[in-house]
CSV table of C-alpha atoms in Angstrom, one decimal:
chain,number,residue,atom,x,y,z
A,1,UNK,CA,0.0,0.0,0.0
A,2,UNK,CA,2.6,2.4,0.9
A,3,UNK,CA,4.3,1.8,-2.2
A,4,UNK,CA,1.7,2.2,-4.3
A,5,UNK,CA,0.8,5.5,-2.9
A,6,UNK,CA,4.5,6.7,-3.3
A,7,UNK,CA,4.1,5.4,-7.0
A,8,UNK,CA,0.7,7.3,-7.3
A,9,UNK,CA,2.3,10.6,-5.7
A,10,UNK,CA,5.4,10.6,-8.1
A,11,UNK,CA,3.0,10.5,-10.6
A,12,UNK,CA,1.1,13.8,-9.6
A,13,UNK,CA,1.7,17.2,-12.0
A,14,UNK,CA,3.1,19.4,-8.8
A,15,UNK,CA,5.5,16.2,-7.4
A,16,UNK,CA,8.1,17.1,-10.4
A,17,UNK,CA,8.0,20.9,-9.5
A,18,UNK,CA,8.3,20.3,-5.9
A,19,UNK,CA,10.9,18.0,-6.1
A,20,UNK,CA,13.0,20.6,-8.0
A,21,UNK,CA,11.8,23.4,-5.9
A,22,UNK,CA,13.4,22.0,-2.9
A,23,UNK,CA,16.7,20.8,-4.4
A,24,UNK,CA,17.5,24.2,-6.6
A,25,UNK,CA,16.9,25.6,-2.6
A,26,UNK,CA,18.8,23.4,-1.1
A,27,UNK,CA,21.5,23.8,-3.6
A,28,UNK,CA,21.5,28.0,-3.9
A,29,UNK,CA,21.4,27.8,0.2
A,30,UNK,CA,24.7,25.6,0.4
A,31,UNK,CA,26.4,28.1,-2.1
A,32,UNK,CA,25.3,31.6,-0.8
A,33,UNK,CA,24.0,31.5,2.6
A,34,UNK,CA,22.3,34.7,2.1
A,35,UNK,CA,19.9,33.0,-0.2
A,36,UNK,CA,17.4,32.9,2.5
A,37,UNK,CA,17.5,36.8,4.0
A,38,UNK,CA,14.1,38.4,4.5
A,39,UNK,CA,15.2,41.1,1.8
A,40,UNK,CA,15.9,37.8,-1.1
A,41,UNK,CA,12.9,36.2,0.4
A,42,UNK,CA,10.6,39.3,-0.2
A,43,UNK,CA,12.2,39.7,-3.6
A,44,UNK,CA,11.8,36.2,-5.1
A,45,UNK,CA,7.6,36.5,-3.7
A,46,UNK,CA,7.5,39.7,-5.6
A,47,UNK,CA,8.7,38.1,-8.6
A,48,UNK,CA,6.3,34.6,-7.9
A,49,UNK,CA,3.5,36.7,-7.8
A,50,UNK,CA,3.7,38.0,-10.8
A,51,UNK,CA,4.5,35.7,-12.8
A,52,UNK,CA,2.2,33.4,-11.3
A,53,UNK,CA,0.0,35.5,-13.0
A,54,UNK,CA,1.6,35.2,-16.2
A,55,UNK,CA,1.7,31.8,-16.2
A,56,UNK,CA,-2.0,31.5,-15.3
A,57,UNK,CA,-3.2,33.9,-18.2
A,58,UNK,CA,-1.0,31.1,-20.5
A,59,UNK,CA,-2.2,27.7,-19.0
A,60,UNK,CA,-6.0,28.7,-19.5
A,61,UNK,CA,-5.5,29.1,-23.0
A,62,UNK,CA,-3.2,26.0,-23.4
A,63,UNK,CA,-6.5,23.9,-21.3
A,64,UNK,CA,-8.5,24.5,-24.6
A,65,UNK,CA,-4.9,23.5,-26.4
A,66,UNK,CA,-4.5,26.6,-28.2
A,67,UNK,CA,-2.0,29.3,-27.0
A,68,UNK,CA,-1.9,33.2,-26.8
A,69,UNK,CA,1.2,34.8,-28.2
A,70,UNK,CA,-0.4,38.4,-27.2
A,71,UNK,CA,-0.1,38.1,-23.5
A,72,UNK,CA,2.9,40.2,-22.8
A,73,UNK,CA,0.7,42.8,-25.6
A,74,UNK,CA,-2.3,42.9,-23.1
A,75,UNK,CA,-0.5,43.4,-20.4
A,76,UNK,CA,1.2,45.6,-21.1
A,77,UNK,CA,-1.4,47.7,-22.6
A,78,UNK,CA,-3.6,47.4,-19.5
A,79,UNK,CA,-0.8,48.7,-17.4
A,80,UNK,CA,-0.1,51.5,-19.5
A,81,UNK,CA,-4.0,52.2,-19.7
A,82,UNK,CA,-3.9,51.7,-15.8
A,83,UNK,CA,-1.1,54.5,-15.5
A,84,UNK,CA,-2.8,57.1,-18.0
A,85,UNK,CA,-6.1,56.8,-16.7
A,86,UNK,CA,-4.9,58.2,-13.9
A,87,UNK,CA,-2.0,60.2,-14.4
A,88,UNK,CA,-4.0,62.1,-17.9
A,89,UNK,CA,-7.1,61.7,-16.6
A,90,UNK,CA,-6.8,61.9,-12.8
A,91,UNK,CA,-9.1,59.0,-11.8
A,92,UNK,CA,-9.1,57.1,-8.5
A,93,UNK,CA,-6.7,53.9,-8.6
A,94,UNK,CA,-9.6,52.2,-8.1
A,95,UNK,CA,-11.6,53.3,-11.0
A,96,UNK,CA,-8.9,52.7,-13.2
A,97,UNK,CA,-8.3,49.3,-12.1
A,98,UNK,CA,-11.6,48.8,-13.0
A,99,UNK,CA,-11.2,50.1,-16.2
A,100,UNK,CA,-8.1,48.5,-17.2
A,101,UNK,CA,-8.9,45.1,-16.2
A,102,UNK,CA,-11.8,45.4,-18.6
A,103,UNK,CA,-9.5,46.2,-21.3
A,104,UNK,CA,-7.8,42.8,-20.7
A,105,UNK,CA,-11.1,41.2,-21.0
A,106,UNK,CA,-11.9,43.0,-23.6
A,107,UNK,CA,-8.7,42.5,-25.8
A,108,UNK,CA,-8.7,38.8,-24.9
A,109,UNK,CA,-12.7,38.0,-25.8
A,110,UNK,CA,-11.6,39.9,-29.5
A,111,UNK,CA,-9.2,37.3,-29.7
A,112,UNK,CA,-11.7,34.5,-28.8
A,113,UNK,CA,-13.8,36.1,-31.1
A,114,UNK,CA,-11.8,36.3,-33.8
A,115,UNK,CA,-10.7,32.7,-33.6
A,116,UNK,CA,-14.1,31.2,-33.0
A,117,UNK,CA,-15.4,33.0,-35.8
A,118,UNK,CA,-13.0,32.9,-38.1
A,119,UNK,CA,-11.2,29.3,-37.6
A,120,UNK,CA,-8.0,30.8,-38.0
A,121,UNK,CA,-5.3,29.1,-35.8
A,122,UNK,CA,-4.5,30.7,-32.5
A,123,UNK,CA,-1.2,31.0,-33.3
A,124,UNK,CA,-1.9,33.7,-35.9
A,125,UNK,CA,-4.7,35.5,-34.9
A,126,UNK,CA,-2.9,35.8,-31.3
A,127,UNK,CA,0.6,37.2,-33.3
A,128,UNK,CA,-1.9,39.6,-35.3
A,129,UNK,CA,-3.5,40.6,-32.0
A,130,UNK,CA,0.3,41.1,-30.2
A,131,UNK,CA,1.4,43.6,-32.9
A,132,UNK,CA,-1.7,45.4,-32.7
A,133,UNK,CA,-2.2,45.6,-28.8
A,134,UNK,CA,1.5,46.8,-29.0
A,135,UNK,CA,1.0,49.4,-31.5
A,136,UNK,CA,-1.7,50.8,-29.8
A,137,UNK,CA,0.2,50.7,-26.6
A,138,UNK,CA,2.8,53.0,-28.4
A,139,UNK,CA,0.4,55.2,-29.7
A,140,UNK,CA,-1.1,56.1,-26.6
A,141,UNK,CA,2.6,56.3,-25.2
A,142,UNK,CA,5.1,57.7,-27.7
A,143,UNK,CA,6.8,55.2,-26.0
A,144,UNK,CA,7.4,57.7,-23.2
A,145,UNK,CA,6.4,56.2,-19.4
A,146,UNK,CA,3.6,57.3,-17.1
A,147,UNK,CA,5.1,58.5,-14.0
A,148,UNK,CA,2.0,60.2,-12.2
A,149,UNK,CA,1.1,56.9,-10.2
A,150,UNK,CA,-0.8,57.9,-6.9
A,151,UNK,CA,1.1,57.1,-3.8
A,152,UNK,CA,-1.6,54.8,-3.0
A,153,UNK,CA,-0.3,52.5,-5.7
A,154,UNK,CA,3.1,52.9,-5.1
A,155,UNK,CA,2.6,52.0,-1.4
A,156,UNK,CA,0.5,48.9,-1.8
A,157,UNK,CA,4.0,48.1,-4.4
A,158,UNK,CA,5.9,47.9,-1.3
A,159,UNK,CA,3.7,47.2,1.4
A,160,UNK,CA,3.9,44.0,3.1
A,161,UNK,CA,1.9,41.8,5.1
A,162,UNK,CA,3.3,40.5,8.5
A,163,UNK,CA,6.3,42.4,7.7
A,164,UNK,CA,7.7,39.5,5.4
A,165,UNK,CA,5.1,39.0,2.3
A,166,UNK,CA,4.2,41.3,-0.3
A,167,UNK,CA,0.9,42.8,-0.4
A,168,UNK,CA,1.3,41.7,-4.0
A,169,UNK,CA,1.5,38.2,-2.9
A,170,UNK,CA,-2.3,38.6,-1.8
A,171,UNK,CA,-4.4,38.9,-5.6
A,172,UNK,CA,-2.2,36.3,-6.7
A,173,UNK,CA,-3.5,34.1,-3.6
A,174,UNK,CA,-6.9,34.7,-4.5
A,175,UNK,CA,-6.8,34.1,-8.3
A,176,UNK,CA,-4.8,30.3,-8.1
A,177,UNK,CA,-7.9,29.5,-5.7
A,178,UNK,CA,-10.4,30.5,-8.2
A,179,UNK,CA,-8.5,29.1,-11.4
A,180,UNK,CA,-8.3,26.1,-8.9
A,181,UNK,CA,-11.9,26.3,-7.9
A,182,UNK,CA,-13.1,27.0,-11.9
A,183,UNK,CA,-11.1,24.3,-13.6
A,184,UNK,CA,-12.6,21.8,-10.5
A,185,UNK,CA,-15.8,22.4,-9.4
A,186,UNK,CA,-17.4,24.8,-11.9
A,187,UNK,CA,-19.1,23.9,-15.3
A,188,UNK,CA,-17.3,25.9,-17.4
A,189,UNK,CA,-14.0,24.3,-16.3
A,190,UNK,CA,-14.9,20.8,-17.2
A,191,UNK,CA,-15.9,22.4,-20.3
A,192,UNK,CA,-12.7,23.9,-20.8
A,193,UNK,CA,-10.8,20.6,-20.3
A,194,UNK,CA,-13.3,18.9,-22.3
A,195,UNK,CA,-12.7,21.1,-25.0
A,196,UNK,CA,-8.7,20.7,-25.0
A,197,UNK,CA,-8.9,16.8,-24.8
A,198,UNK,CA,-11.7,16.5,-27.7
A,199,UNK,CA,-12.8,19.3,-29.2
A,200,UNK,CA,-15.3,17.4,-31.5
A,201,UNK,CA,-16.6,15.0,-29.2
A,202,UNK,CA,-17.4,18.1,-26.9
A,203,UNK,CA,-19.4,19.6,-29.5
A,204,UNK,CA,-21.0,16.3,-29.8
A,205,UNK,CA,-21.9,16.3,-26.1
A,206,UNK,CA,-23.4,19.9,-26.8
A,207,UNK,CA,-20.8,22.1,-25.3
A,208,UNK,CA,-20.6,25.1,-27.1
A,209,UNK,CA,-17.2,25.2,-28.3
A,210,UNK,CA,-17.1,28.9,-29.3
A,211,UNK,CA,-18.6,29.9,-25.8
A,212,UNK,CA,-16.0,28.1,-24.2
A,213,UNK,CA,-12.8,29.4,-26.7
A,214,UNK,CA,-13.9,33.0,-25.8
A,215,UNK,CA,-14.5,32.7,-21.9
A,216,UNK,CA,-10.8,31.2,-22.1
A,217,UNK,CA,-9.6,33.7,-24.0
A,218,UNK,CA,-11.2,36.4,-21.8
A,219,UNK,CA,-10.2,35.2,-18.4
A,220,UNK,CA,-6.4,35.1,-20.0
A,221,UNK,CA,-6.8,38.9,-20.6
A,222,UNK,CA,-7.9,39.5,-17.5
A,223,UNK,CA,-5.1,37.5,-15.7
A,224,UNK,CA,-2.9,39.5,-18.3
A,225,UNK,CA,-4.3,43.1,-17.3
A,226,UNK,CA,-3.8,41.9,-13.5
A,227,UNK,CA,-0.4,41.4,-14.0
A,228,UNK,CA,0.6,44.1,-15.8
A,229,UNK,CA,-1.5,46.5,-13.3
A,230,UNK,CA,0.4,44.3,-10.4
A,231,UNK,CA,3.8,45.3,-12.3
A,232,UNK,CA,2.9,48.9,-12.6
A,233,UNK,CA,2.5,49.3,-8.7
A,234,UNK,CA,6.3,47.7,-7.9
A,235,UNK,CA,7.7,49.5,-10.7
A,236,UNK,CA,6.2,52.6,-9.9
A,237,UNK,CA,5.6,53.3,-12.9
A,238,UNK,CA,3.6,53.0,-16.5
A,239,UNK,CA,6.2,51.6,-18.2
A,240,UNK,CA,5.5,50.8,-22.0
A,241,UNK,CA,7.6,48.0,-22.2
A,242,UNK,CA,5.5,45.6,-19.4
A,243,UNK,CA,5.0,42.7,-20.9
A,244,UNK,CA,7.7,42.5,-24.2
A,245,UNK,CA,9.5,39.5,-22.2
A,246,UNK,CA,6.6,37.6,-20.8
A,247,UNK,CA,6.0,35.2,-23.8
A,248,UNK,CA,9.0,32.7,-22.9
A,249,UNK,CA,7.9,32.4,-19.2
A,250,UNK,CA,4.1,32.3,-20.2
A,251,UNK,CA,4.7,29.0,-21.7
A,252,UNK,CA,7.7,28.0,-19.5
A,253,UNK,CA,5.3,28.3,-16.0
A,254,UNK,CA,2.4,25.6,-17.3
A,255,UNK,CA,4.5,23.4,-19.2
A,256,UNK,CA,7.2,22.6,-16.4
A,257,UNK,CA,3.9,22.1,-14.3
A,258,UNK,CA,2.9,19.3,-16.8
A,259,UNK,CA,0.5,21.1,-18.9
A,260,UNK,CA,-0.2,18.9,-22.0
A,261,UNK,CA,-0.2,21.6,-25.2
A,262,UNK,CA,-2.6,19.8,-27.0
A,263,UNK,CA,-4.6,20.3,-24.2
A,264,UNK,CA,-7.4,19.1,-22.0
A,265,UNK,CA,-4.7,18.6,-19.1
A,266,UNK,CA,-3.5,21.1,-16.4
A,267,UNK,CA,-2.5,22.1,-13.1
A,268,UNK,CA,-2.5,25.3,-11.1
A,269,UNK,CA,-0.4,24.3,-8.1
A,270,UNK,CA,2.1,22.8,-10.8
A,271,UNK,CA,2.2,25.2,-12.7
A,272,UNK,CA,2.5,28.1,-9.5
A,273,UNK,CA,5.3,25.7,-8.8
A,274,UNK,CA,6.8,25.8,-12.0
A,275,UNK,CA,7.0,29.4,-11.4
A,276,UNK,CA,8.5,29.2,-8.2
A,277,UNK,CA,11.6,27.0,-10.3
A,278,UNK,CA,11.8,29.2,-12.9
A,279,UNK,CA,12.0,32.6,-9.8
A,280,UNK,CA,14.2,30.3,-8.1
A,281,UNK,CA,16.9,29.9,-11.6
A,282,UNK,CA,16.4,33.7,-11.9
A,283,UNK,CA,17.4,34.3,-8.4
A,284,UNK,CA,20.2,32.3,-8.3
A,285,UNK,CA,22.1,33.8,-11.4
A,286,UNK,CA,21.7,37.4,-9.7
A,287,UNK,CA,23.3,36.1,-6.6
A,288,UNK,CA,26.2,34.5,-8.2
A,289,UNK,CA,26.6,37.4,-11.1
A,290,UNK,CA,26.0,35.3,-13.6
A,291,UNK,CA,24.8,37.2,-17.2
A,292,UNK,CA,20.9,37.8,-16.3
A,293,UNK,CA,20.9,37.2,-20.4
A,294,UNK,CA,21.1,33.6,-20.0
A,295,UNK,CA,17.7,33.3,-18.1
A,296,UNK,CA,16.1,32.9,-21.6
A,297,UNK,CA,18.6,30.1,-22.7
A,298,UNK,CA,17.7,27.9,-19.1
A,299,UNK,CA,14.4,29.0,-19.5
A,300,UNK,CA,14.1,27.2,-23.3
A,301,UNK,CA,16.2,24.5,-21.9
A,302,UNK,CA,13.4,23.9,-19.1
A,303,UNK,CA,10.7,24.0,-21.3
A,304,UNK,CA,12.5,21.0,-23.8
A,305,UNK,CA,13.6,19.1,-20.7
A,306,UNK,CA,9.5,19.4,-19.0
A,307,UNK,CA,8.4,18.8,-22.8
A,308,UNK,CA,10.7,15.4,-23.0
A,309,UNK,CA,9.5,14.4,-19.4
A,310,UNK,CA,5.8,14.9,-19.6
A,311,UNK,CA,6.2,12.9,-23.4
A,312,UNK,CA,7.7,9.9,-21.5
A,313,UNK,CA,5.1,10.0,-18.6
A,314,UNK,CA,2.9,9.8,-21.2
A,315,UNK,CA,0.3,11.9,-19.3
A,316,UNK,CA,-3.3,11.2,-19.5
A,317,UNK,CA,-4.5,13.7,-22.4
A,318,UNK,CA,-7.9,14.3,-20.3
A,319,UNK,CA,-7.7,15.0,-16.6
A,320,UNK,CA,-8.0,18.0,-14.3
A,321,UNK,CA,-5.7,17.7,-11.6
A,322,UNK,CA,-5.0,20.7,-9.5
């Protein structure tokens, strides 16, 4: 019995992350003993939190096994949008976080849209979609930053909560339990799934497959605009270039977490873990100076290594572990 539950628990989507979480810790810790310091330990949760987030607005779109090369586009416009709105037009933080999360939604149902109606692949109408969200993001810009940001922003960017976590940790909290809670107990998130693993015997069994590509696509803008309005607040600023390096680690986050890209298969806590591996990589070349440029080389290695492993595991094309 015992074996078979360590079999069955080896087998699980977050055991791999885990696993790798605690060794590249171990590891980091026995070369830099500072690795653990409150000030490294508040940095790396920044980071986690959100990217979380960019992970999340990837993995919904790879349930319905499609993908979404226009994340880092929506996010980046939202934040932008976020910083105008109230630096041009002087509107309460609130107001404009309002506002600029519905422009995620907004720019990600156009892309649901656009595919459902259409039947273009994702692929292209998402790389249509990234130049144009970009180009308006420039356009509202000049490619100039937003510095206005209320000090009510700025301080929730460096508040913390029991003096160690980042108030920034907090939304990302609150979204994994409702990706977690969607994707497990909720309708639409066995539609999702069902989607990804068989598209046609979905429709069969009278799930609306447009419905479902465009609620996929929407919820991935709005984890996009939440990450770039997240990013505005430890920046400090409306920067126009949130989001041009989020593509790599959009993809990297699910996939090391098991995600299956056709679909139909994945996990939020593996794929937060995966985040917390690919954080914990990052971390470690800052602390040992090595060139921050080769974070996108390790990062393409870990998605070809989580690619080869998940192949050999041969993972179950339908399931909804989280």
């Amino acid at each position: 019995m015992t074996n078979f539950k360590l079999s069955r628990l080896a087998k699980a989507d977050w055991f791999g992350p885990l696993l790798a979480t605690v060794i590249a810790i171990i590891v980091i810790r026995s070369f830099s003993p500072n690795f653990l310091s409150s000030f490294n330990i508040q940095t790396l949760l920044l980071a986690i939190s959100i990217n979380a987030l960019i992970g999340f607005s990837q993995m919904i779109i790879i349930a319905i096994g499609q993908m979404n090369l226009s994340v880092g586009a929506i996010g980046g416009l939202a934040a932008i949008s976020f910083a105008g709105l109230m630096e041009i037009w002087g509107l309460p933080a609130p107001i404009a976080a309002v506002l600029a999360l519905g422009i995620g939604v907004l720019c990600g149902m156009l892309n649901g849209v656009l595919i459902s109606i259409t039947g273009i692949s994702a692929f292209v109408i998402t790389l249509a979609t990234l130049s144009i969200y970009k180009g308006i993001n420039l356009g509202i810009t000049r490619a100039q930053p937003f510095y206005g940001i209320p000090d009510s922003v700025k301080e929730l960017g460096s508040m913390t909560l029991f003096g160690a976590i980042p108030m920034l940790a907090l939304p990302t909290v609150i979204v994994a339990i409702g990706l977690w809670y969607l994707l497990n107990r909720l309708p639409i998130g066995r539609f999702i799934l069902a989607v990804g693993g068989n598209e046609h015997a979905a429709s069969l069994s009278g799930i609306s497959v447009r419905t479902v590509v465009v609620v996929a696509h929407s919820i991935s803008g709005l984890l996009a605009a939440c990450a770039g309005m997240l990013l505005v607040a430890r920046l400090q600023i409306g920067q126009p270039s949130i989001g041009d390096d989020w593509l790599i680690l959009s993809f990297a986050a699910p996939v090391i977490g098991g995600a299956v890209l056709a679909g139909g298969h994945v996990s939020v806590t593996a794929t937060f873990l995966g985040v917390v591996v690919v954080a914990l990589i990052t971390q470690a070349l800052v602390l040992f100076s090595i060139d921050p440029f080769l974070v996108q080389v390790v990062l393409g290695a870990l998605i070809l290594a989580a690619v080869g492993v998940n192949k050999l595991r041969g993972t179950a094309p339908v399931s909804r572990k989280a």
